[in-house]
XYZ file of C-alpha atoms in Angstrom:
373
model
C -0.168 0.282 0.172
C 1.091 3.660 -0.916
C 1.164 6.438 1.585
C 3.209 6.235 4.822
C 6.575 5.755 4.041
C 7.486 2.968 6.868
C 11.304 4.029 5.806
C 10.625 7.678 6.919
C 13.696 9.561 6.443
C 12.449 12.307 9.146
C 13.482 10.819 12.483
C 12.721 12.015 16.290
C 15.096 11.562 18.930
C 14.069 11.888 22.189
C 15.392 11.684 25.537
C 13.594 11.867 28.716
C 14.279 11.467 32.593
C 15.353 13.333 35.281
C 16.409 17.459 35.470
C 19.761 17.049 35.568
C 22.653 19.579 35.158
C 24.542 19.101 31.964
C 21.802 16.531 30.661
C 21.113 19.037 27.750
C 24.675 19.645 27.087
C 25.188 15.775 26.850
C 22.585 15.499 24.507
C 23.046 18.170 22.080
C 26.871 17.130 22.216
C 26.356 13.923 20.881
C 23.787 14.897 18.247
C 27.132 17.702 16.829
C 29.481 14.691 17.290
C 26.991 13.208 14.169
C 26.337 16.579 12.311
C 22.315 16.290 13.046
C 21.062 19.844 12.296
C 19.528 21.585 15.289
C 16.972 23.227 12.943
C 14.011 21.540 14.750
C 14.449 21.199 18.968
C 12.267 20.984 21.269
C 13.293 21.185 25.195
C 10.663 20.849 28.058
C 11.442 21.131 31.625
C 9.451 20.830 35.002
C 10.988 20.984 38.541
C 11.979 17.604 38.315
C 12.384 16.430 34.760
C 13.700 17.443 31.405
C 12.732 15.933 27.803
C 14.646 17.284 24.722
C 13.390 16.227 21.038
C 15.101 16.608 17.892
C 13.784 16.071 14.318
C 16.213 15.574 11.853
C 16.435 14.132 8.296
C 17.448 10.218 7.800
C 20.916 9.114 9.750
C 20.597 6.100 6.706
C 23.417 3.395 9.034
C 24.327 6.005 11.211
C 20.746 5.740 13.125
C 21.937 2.514 15.327
C 25.150 4.009 15.876
C 23.691 7.821 16.940
C 20.964 5.509 19.217
C 23.852 3.661 20.707
C 26.293 6.971 21.905
C 23.170 8.617 23.156
C 22.181 5.997 25.478
C 25.869 5.872 26.827
C 25.775 9.672 26.955
C 22.689 9.957 28.864
C 22.658 7.048 31.026
C 24.465 8.935 33.896
C 21.356 11.130 33.709
C 18.960 8.155 34.211
C 17.423 9.288 30.699
C 15.422 7.025 28.313
C 16.690 7.578 24.692
C 14.552 6.974 21.375
C 14.891 7.391 17.948
C 12.456 6.565 15.801
C 10.483 7.994 12.330
C 8.039 10.895 13.192
C 4.269 10.699 11.459
C 1.604 13.144 11.931
C -1.821 11.768 12.672
C -4.970 13.834 11.554
C -8.354 13.507 12.831
C -10.946 14.877 11.006
C -15.047 15.411 11.594
C -18.053 17.832 12.158
C -15.979 17.301 16.005
C -13.414 15.969 17.293
C -13.748 14.726 21.082
C -11.245 14.274 23.609
C -12.487 10.496 23.501
C -11.286 10.323 19.817
C -7.781 11.858 20.751
C -7.523 9.021 23.130
C -8.973 6.096 21.540
C -6.326 7.367 18.291
C -3.295 7.594 20.662
C -4.049 4.085 22.014
C -3.891 3.095 18.629
C -0.952 4.569 17.147
C 0.665 2.625 20.590
C 3.772 5.516 20.333
C 4.518 8.923 21.952
C 2.699 12.100 21.240
C 4.764 14.516 21.096
C 2.354 17.837 19.860
C -1.124 18.505 19.092
C -2.201 21.141 17.534
C -5.974 21.585 16.703
C -7.376 22.693 12.699
C -10.319 24.644 12.308
C -12.641 24.356 8.979
C -15.343 26.101 7.399
C -17.159 22.973 8.464
C -14.854 20.517 9.601
C -12.947 20.177 12.841
C -9.422 18.204 12.356
C -6.637 17.483 15.340
C -2.980 16.673 14.330
C -0.913 14.598 16.802
C 2.720 14.431 15.973
C 3.839 11.263 16.957
C 6.492 8.964 16.780
C 6.413 5.139 16.202
C 7.716 1.810 14.654
C 5.122 0.303 13.414
C 3.171 2.470 10.803
C 1.486 -0.308 9.077
C 0.018 -1.408 12.623
C -0.703 1.523 13.355
C -2.772 2.177 9.990
C -4.317 -0.980 10.692
C -5.673 0.145 14.197
C -6.464 3.722 13.242
C -8.923 2.584 10.590
C -10.834 0.705 12.558
C -10.978 3.864 15.139
C -12.613 5.817 12.568
C -14.713 3.057 11.719
C -15.503 2.808 15.226
C -15.854 6.479 16.297
C -17.845 7.642 12.587
C -14.190 10.248 11.880
C -11.681 10.566 9.332
C -7.995 9.388 9.917
C -4.879 9.600 7.902
C -1.495 8.917 9.105
C 1.551 10.009 7.050
C 5.574 10.003 7.627
C 6.787 13.869 8.256
C 9.033 13.082 5.497
C 6.446 13.891 2.709
C 5.674 17.439 4.606
C 7.074 19.273 1.617
C 5.889 20.682 -2.034
C 3.133 18.482 -3.091
C 1.367 17.394 -6.095
C -2.572 16.962 -5.272
C -3.922 15.091 -8.049
C -7.969 14.800 -8.018
C -10.380 12.919 -10.105
C -13.043 14.836 -11.161
C -16.172 13.074 -11.734
C -18.069 12.332 -8.022
C -14.543 13.672 -6.661
C -13.811 17.324 -7.630
C -17.202 17.864 -8.840
C -20.653 16.304 -7.692
C -21.910 13.928 -10.274
C -20.763 12.267 -13.676
C -20.213 14.333 -16.808
C -21.481 11.547 -19.232
C -24.447 11.496 -17.134
C -25.252 15.203 -17.885
C -24.691 15.065 -21.288
C -26.663 11.444 -21.477
C -29.725 13.688 -19.650
C -29.454 15.397 -22.852
C -29.881 12.537 -25.352
C -32.758 10.825 -22.770
C -30.572 7.967 -22.108
C -29.760 8.822 -18.610
C -30.530 5.253 -16.839
C -29.152 3.278 -19.719
C -25.683 5.534 -19.326
C -26.299 5.315 -15.365
C -25.935 1.584 -15.606
C -23.190 0.800 -17.256
C -21.400 3.870 -15.258
C -22.209 1.943 -11.960
C -20.777 -1.417 -13.368
C -17.713 0.539 -14.355
C -17.010 2.057 -11.317
C -17.323 -1.594 -9.385
C -14.651 -2.894 -11.277
C -16.988 -5.043 -13.400
C -16.654 -3.693 -16.789
C -13.238 -2.828 -18.163
C -13.226 1.083 -18.440
C -12.239 1.587 -22.228
C -14.955 -0.642 -23.517
C -17.489 0.899 -21.063
C -16.717 4.509 -22.112
C -17.041 3.350 -25.952
C -20.419 1.872 -24.993
C -21.574 5.142 -22.912
C -20.276 7.840 -25.834
C -21.921 5.678 -28.140
C -24.957 6.927 -26.643
C -24.549 10.407 -27.194
C -23.925 10.158 -31.131
C -25.940 12.684 -33.332
C -25.942 15.448 -30.175
C -25.235 18.693 -30.987
C -21.417 20.051 -29.531
C -23.265 23.116 -27.837
C -24.869 20.718 -25.450
C -21.118 20.555 -24.262
C -21.159 24.553 -22.746
C -24.376 23.958 -21.479
C -23.223 20.785 -19.620
C -20.423 22.833 -18.202
C -22.414 25.946 -17.065
C -24.728 23.254 -14.876
C -21.242 22.048 -13.267
C -20.806 22.024 -9.309
C -17.686 21.260 -7.660
C -18.119 19.269 -4.620
C -18.534 21.061 -1.192
C -14.792 22.503 -0.199
C -13.343 21.855 -3.611
C -12.702 25.452 -3.975
C -11.540 26.196 -0.640
C -8.827 23.062 -0.994
C -7.236 23.820 -4.446
C -6.718 27.928 -3.678
C -4.947 26.979 -0.360
C -3.054 24.431 -2.030
C -1.907 26.985 -4.498
C -1.283 29.408 -1.858
C 1.021 27.740 -0.301
C 3.011 26.812 -3.582
C 1.898 23.132 -4.108
C 0.965 21.857 -7.157
C -2.478 20.551 -8.578
C -3.490 18.379 -11.080
C -6.906 16.398 -12.209
C -6.742 13.504 -14.151
C -10.388 12.417 -15.396
C -12.131 9.670 -17.125
C -14.755 12.427 -18.454
C -14.141 14.978 -21.480
C -11.369 17.417 -21.606
C -14.369 19.884 -23.543
C -16.004 20.334 -20.687
C -13.327 20.404 -18.332
C -11.050 23.540 -19.506
C -13.138 26.048 -18.592
C -13.426 24.863 -14.790
C -9.845 23.850 -15.040
C -8.839 27.377 -16.143
C -10.974 28.966 -13.419
C -9.607 26.878 -10.899
C -5.719 27.716 -12.320
C -4.551 24.365 -12.040
C -1.445 23.201 -13.003
C -2.286 19.802 -14.919
C -5.890 18.660 -16.312
C -6.086 15.651 -18.776
C -9.055 13.831 -19.687
C -10.760 12.243 -22.516
C -11.827 13.784 -26.560
C -15.273 13.634 -27.848
C -15.009 13.640 -31.195
C -16.822 16.413 -33.201
C -17.898 16.445 -36.811
C -19.922 19.100 -38.282
C -21.059 20.466 -34.958
C -22.144 17.309 -33.702
C -20.581 14.423 -31.657
C -20.231 11.459 -33.288
C -20.385 8.989 -30.573
C -16.658 8.454 -30.723
C -13.511 9.688 -28.413
C -10.526 10.179 -30.128
C -6.683 9.722 -28.561
C -5.820 7.956 -25.638
C -8.113 6.826 -22.952
C -7.743 7.770 -19.858
C -8.549 4.748 -17.744
C -6.874 3.025 -14.238
C -3.618 2.669 -16.036
C -3.601 6.034 -17.955
C -4.021 8.220 -14.912
C -1.292 6.587 -13.025
C 1.074 7.395 -15.961
C -0.194 10.920 -15.687
C 0.251 11.024 -11.920
C 4.014 10.252 -12.359
C 4.168 12.227 -15.408
C 2.908 15.414 -13.792
C 5.551 14.803 -10.770
C 8.526 14.332 -12.856
C 7.489 17.279 -14.322
C 7.181 19.278 -11.556
C 10.509 17.494 -9.897
C 8.312 16.309 -6.798
C 9.003 12.943 -5.679
C 6.195 10.400 -5.837
C 6.449 9.875 -2.372
C 5.384 13.480 -2.156
C 2.090 12.815 -4.350
C -1.299 13.021 -3.115
C -4.311 11.070 -5.624
C -7.998 11.800 -4.216
C -10.745 9.549 -5.960
C -13.894 7.632 -5.517
C -13.864 4.875 -7.767
C -12.528 1.760 -9.137
C -10.772 3.423 -12.171
C -8.945 5.450 -9.447
C -7.141 2.317 -8.126
C -3.790 2.378 -9.778
C -3.571 6.296 -9.459
C -3.972 6.167 -5.038
C -2.103 3.204 -4.572
C 0.775 4.796 -6.563
C 0.778 8.020 -4.651
C 3.009 8.850 -1.627
C -0.707 9.471 -0.091
C -3.949 7.944 -1.423
C -7.027 9.195 -0.256
C -10.341 7.454 -0.979
C -13.219 10.324 -1.320
C -16.640 9.143 -0.747
C -15.522 5.935 -2.830
C -16.995 2.719 -3.156
C -15.353 -0.425 -1.186
C -12.575 -1.585 -3.690
C -10.836 2.009 -3.488
C -11.666 2.175 0.360
C -9.757 -0.683 0.872
C -5.953 0.625 -0.875
C -6.514 3.625 0.470
C -4.342 5.286 2.681
C -7.029 7.209 4.201
C -10.899 7.961 3.996
C -12.896 10.907 3.474
C -16.410 10.351 4.301
C -17.679 13.960 4.611
C -17.702 14.510 1.204
C -15.633 17.813 1.878
C -12.743 18.228 -0.034
C -11.231 20.554 1.909
C -10.653 17.575 4.657
C -7.614 17.226 2.316
C -6.036 20.072 3.978
C -5.066 18.670 7.266
C -4.860 15.110 6.052
C -1.669 16.873 4.429
C -0.922 19.090 7.646
C -2.371 22.684 6.349
C -4.982 24.679 8.043
C -7.703 26.052 6.479
C -6.939 29.361 6.384
């Protein structure tokens, strides 16, 4: 499964014990001996105890050596030392209670370093910064907590908290509804097309074949219907907020769609998306021919396009995010550094790193560590 990088290159080094003179100096001196950056250090004291924390990049083979030297250096002060990967756990819902946080902490079975609350327009989110050894087990247990407490939970490595490429599916993710069904409504073929669409999204049909079957229903429609449908498109709640916030903070945004580029071009321009790719309806003499031209954007094409956009942006795949709702998004979602299922079909929920059940697309923001404002 994609998402949490179980060999994260962001490590948290902690030392906890009695507040003895010289303990902090011994800790920092040992870090300096291993050329550990002091860019992110935390020190907390009470009358009796001292807590020292440092976050740094991967030490590779030096990790074991550093941990051993730190244990030796801090043992005279009665300190316990750990060096472990750092992760963020985002809890998202209409409200997040103390019981929700306690349940998540229990599932993680690690040490919670920090907690912050993120307020969104119609959602509440709490982010925990934790250290843990077994990300796969933590994700499994957090999924159970999310189901039991009716909230959304996302676990990801802090190593991925850098410039992101966030790639959205379009139909029933970025926008409400399915464009092909909107077009079919004008041909009086809604039920026929809807039945094929549902079977395709469940993975029961090859997408390319089902697309051709649905598009064939549109044969003879006046091409002006494309503009009419484009004007009627409604964004999913929170979509505009999510994309504008991502862009404002310097992240790249993309849409890959099994729908049609002629319908999406205006929307992509309005949202200032960095990349957009979809199928192309064939038009002759101002009429739809009932065919598509060029490469079909199917399950594999979506993954390939995600990789293409990431390479073009200079962004590692570990820092990509993919958001979708159907079986056609499985390859893209599992290939991404963080794969998110948005009000999704069971097949996608099973393989995604996190799920959004609120149908608000701005829930993506706290999942990648961003406040809504």
